PDB file of C-alpha atoms in Angstrom:
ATOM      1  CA  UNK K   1      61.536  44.850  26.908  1.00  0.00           C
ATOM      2  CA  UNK K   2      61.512  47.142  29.923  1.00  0.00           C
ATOM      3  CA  UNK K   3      62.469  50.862  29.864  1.00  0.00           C
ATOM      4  CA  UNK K   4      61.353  51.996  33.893  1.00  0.00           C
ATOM      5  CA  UNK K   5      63.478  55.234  33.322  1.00  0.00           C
ATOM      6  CA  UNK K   6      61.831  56.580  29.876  1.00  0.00           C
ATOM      7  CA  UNK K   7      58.316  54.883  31.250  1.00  0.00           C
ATOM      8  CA  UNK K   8      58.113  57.028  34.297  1.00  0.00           C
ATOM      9  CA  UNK K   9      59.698  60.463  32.532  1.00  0.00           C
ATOM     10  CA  UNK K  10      57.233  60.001  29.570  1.00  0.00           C
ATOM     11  CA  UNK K  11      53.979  59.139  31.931  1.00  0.00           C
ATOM     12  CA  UNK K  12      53.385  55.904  29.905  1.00  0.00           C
ATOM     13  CA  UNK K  13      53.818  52.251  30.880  1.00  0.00           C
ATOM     14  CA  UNK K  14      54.745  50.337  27.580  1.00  0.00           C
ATOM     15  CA  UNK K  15      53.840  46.847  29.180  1.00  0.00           C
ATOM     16  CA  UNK K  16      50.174  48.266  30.230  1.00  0.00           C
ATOM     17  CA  UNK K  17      49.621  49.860  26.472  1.00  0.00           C
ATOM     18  CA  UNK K  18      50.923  46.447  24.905  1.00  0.00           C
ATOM     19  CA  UNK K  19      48.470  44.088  27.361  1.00  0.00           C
ATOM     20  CA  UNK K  20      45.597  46.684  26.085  1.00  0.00           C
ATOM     21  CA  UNK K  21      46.463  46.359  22.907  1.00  0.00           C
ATOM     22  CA  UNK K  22      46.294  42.361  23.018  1.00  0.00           C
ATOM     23  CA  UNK K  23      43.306  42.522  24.978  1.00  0.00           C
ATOM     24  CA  UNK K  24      41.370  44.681  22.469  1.00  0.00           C
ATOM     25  CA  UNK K  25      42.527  42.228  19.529  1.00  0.00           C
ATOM     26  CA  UNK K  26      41.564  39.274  21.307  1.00  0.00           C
ATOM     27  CA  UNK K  27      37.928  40.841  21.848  1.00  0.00           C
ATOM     28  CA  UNK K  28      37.730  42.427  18.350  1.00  0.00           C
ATOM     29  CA  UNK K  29      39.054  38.615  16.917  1.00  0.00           C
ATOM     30  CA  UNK K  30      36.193  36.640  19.498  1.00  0.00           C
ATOM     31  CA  UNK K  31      33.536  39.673  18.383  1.00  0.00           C
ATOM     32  CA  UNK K  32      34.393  38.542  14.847  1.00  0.00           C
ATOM     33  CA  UNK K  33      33.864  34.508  15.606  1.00  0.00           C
ATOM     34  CA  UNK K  34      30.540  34.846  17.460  1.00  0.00           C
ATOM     35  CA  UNK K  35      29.142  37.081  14.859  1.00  0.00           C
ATOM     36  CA  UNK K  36      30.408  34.751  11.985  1.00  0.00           C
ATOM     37  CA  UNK K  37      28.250  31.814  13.691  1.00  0.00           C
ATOM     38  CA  UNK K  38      25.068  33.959  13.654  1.00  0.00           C
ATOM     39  CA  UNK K  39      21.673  33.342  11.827  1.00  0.00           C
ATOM     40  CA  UNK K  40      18.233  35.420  11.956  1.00  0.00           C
ATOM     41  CA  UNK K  41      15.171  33.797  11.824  1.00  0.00           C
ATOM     42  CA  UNK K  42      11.445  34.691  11.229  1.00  0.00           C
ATOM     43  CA  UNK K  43       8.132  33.085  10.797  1.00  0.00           C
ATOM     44  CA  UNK K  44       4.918  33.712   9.631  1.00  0.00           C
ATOM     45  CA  UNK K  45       2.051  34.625  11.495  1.00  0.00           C
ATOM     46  CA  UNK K  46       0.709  31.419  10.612  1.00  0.00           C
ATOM     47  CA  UNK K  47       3.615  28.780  10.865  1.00  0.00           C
ATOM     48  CA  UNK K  48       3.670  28.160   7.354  1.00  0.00           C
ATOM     49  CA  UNK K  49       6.685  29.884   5.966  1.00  0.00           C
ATOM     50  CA  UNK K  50      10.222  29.991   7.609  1.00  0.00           C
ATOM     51  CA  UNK K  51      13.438  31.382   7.132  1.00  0.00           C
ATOM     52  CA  UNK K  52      16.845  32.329   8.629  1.00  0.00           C
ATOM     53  CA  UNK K  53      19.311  34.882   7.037  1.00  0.00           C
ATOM     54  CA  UNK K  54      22.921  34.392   8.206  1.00  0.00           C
ATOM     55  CA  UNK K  55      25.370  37.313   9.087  1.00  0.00           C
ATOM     56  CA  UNK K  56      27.210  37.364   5.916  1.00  0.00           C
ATOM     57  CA  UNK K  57      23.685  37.876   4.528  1.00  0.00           C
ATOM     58  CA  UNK K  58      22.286  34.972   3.036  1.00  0.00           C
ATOM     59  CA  UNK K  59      19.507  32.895   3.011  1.00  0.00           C
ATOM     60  CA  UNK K  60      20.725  29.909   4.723  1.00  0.00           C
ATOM     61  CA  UNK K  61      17.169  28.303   5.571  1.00  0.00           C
ATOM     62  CA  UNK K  62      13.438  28.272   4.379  1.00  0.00           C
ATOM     63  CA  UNK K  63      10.821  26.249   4.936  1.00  0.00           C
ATOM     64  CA  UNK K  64       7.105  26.444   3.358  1.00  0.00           C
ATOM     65  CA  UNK K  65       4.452  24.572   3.710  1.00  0.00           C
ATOM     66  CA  UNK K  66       2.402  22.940   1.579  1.00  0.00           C
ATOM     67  CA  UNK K  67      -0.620  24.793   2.395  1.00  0.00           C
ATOM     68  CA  UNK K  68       1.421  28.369   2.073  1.00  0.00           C
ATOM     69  CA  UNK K  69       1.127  27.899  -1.608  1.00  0.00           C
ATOM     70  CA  UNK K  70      -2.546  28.241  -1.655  1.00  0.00           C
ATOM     71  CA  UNK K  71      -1.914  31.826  -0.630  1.00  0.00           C
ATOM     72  CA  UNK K  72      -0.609  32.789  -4.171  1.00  0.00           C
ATOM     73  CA  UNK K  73       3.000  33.597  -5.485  1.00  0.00           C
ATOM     74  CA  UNK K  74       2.752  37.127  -5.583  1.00  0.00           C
ATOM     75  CA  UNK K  75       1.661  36.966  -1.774  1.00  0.00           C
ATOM     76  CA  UNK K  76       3.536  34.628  -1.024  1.00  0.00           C
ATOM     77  CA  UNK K  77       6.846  36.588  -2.580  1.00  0.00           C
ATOM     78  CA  UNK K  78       5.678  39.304  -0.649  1.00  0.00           C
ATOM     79  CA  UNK K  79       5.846  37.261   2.705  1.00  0.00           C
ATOM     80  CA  UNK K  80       8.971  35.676   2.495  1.00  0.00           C
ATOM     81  CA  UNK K  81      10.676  39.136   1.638  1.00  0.00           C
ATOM     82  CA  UNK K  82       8.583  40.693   5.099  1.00  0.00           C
ATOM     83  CA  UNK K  83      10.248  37.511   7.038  1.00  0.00           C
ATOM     84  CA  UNK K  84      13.897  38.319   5.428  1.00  0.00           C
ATOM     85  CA  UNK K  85      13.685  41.691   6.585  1.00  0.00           C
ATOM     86  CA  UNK K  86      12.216  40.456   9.713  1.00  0.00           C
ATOM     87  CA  UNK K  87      15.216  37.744   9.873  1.00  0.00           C
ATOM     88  CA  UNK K  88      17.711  40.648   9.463  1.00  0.00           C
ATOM     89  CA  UNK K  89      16.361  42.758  12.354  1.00  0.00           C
ATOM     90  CA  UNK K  90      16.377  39.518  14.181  1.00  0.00           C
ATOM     91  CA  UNK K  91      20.181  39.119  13.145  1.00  0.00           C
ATOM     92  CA  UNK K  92      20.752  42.570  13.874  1.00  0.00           C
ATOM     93  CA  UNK K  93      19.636  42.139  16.955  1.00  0.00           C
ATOM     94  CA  UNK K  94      21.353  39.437  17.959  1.00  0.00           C
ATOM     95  CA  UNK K  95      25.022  41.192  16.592  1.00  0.00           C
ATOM     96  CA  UNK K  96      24.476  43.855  19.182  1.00  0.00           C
ATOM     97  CA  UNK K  97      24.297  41.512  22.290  1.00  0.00           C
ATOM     98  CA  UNK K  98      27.157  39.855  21.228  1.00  0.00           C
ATOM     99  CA  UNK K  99      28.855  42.753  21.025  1.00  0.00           C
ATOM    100  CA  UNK K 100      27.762  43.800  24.787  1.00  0.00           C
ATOM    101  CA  UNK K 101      28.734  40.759  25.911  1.00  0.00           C
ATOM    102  CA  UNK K 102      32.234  40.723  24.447  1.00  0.00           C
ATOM    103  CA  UNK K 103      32.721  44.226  24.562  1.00  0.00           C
ATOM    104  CA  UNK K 104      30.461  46.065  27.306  1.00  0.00           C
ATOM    105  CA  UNK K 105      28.904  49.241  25.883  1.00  0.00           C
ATOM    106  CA  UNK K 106      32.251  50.232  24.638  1.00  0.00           C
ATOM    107  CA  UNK K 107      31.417  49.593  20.761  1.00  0.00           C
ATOM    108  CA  UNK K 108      30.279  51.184  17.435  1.00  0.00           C
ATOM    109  CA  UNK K 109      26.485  49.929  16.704  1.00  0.00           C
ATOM    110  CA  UNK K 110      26.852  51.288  12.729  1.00  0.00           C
ATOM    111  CA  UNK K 111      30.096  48.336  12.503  1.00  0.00           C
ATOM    112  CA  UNK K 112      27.466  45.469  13.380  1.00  0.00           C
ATOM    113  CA  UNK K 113      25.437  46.288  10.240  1.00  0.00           C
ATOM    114  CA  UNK K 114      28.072  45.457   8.100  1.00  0.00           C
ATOM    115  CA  UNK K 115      28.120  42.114   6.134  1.00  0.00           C
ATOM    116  CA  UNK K 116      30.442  39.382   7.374  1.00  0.00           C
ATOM    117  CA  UNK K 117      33.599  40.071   4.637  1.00  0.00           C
ATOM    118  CA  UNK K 118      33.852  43.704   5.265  1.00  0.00           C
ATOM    119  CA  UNK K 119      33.657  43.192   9.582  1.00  0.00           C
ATOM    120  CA  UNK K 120      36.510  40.522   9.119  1.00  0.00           C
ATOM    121  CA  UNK K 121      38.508  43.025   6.984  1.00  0.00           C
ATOM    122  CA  UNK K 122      37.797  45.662   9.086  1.00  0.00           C
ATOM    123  CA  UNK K 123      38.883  43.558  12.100  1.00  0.00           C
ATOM    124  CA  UNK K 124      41.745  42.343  10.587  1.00  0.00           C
ATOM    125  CA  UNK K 125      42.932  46.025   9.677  1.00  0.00           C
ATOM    126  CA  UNK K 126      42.520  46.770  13.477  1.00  0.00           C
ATOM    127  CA  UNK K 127      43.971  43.921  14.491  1.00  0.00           C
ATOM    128  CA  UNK K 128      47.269  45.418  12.172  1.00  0.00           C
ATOM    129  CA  UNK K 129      46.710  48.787  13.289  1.00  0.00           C
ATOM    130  CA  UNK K 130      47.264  47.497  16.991  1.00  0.00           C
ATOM    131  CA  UNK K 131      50.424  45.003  16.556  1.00  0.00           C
ATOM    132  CA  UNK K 132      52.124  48.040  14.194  1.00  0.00           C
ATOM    133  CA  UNK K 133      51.439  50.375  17.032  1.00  0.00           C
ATOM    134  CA  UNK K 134      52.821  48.404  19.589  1.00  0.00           C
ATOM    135  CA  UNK K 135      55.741  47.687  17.511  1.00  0.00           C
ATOM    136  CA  UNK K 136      56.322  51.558  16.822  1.00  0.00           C
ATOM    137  CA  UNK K 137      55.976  52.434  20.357  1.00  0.00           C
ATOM    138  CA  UNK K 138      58.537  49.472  21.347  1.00  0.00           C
ATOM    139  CA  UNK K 139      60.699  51.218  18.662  1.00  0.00           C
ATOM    140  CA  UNK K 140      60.449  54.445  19.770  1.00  0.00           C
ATOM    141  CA  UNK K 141      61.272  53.638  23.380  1.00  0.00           C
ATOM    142  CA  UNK K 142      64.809  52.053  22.060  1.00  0.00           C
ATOM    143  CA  UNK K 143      65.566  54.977  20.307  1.00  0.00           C
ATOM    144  CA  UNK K 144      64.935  57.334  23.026  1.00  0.00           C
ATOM    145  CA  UNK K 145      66.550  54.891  25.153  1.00  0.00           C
ATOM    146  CA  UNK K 146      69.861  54.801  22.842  1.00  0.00           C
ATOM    147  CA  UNK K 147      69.374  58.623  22.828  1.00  0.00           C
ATOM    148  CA  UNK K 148      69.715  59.538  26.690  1.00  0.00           C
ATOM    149  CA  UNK K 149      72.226  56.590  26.766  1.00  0.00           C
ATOM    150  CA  UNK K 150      70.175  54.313  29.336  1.00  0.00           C
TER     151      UNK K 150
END
C-alpha cells in the first residue's frame, strides 16, 4: 500500500519501516535457530572426564573414563560440576558470537543468558510486537489517508 502524500508530510516512509521491521524478525528468528543448535563443552585437565551442556541447559553429553573413578566420587562430583560450569561459559560464549554475527554489536548480552524456552518466547513476542506494529502503522496511514481525502 503506498501513501507518497501522507509519507512525505509525516517524514516517514511506511515501505522502509515495514522492510526494517521484516529484516529485524528474520535476524531475531535466525538468532533464535543458531542458538537452539548450540552445545558447551569442557574437559578435564586430564582427558578423563567430558561433557557438553546444550543451550536450553542440559546435559546432553558426558564421558568418563575408567580410570576417573579412581579419583573418588566426592572428587569426582566436584569435577564434573567445575566442567558444567565450565561448559556453560563455553556456551555462553559461543551465544554471543552468534549474536555478532547475525546481529553486529547491535544486541542485548543479558538476553543470551537466558535458557532456550524463555529466548524463543521472548522472540516470538518480538516477532508479534513487530507484525502488530506494522499493521497499526498501515492502519493509521488509511485513516489519515481517508481523513485528508487522498
Amino acid at each position: 500500500m503506498e501513501f507518497p502524500d501522507l509519507e512525505k508530510a509525516l517524514g516517514i516512509d511506511v515501505n522502509q519501516l515495514a522492510r526494517q521491521m521484516r529484516e529485524q524478525t528474520a535476524q531475531a528468528e535466525e538468532l533464535r535457530r543458531q542458538v537452539a543448535g548450540l552445545v558447551g563443552h569442557a574437559e578435564s585437565d586430564d582427558g578423563q572426564v567430558r561433557l557438553g551442556v546444550s543451550s536450553a541447559g542440559g546435559l546432553t553429553e558426558l564421558s568418563i573414563d575408567p580410570r576417573a573413578m579412581r579419583m573418588g566420587s566426592d572428587n569426582l562430583a566436584r569435577m564434573i560440576l567445575d566442567l558444567f560450569g565450565r561448559a556453560r561459559a563455553d556456551l555462553d560464549r559461543q551465544k554471543q558470537e552468534a549474536a555478532r554475527e547475525t546481529l553486529g554489536d547491535d544486541f542485548d548480552p543479558a538476553a543470551l543468558t537466558m535458557d532456550a524456552k524463555t529466548m524463543e518466547g521472548a522472540l516470538k513476542g518480538m516477532s508479534e510486537t513487530v507484525e502488530s506494529a506494522g499493521q497499526n502503522i498501515t492502519a493509521l496511514m488509511e485513516q489519515l489517508r481517508r481523513r485528508l481525502g487522498t
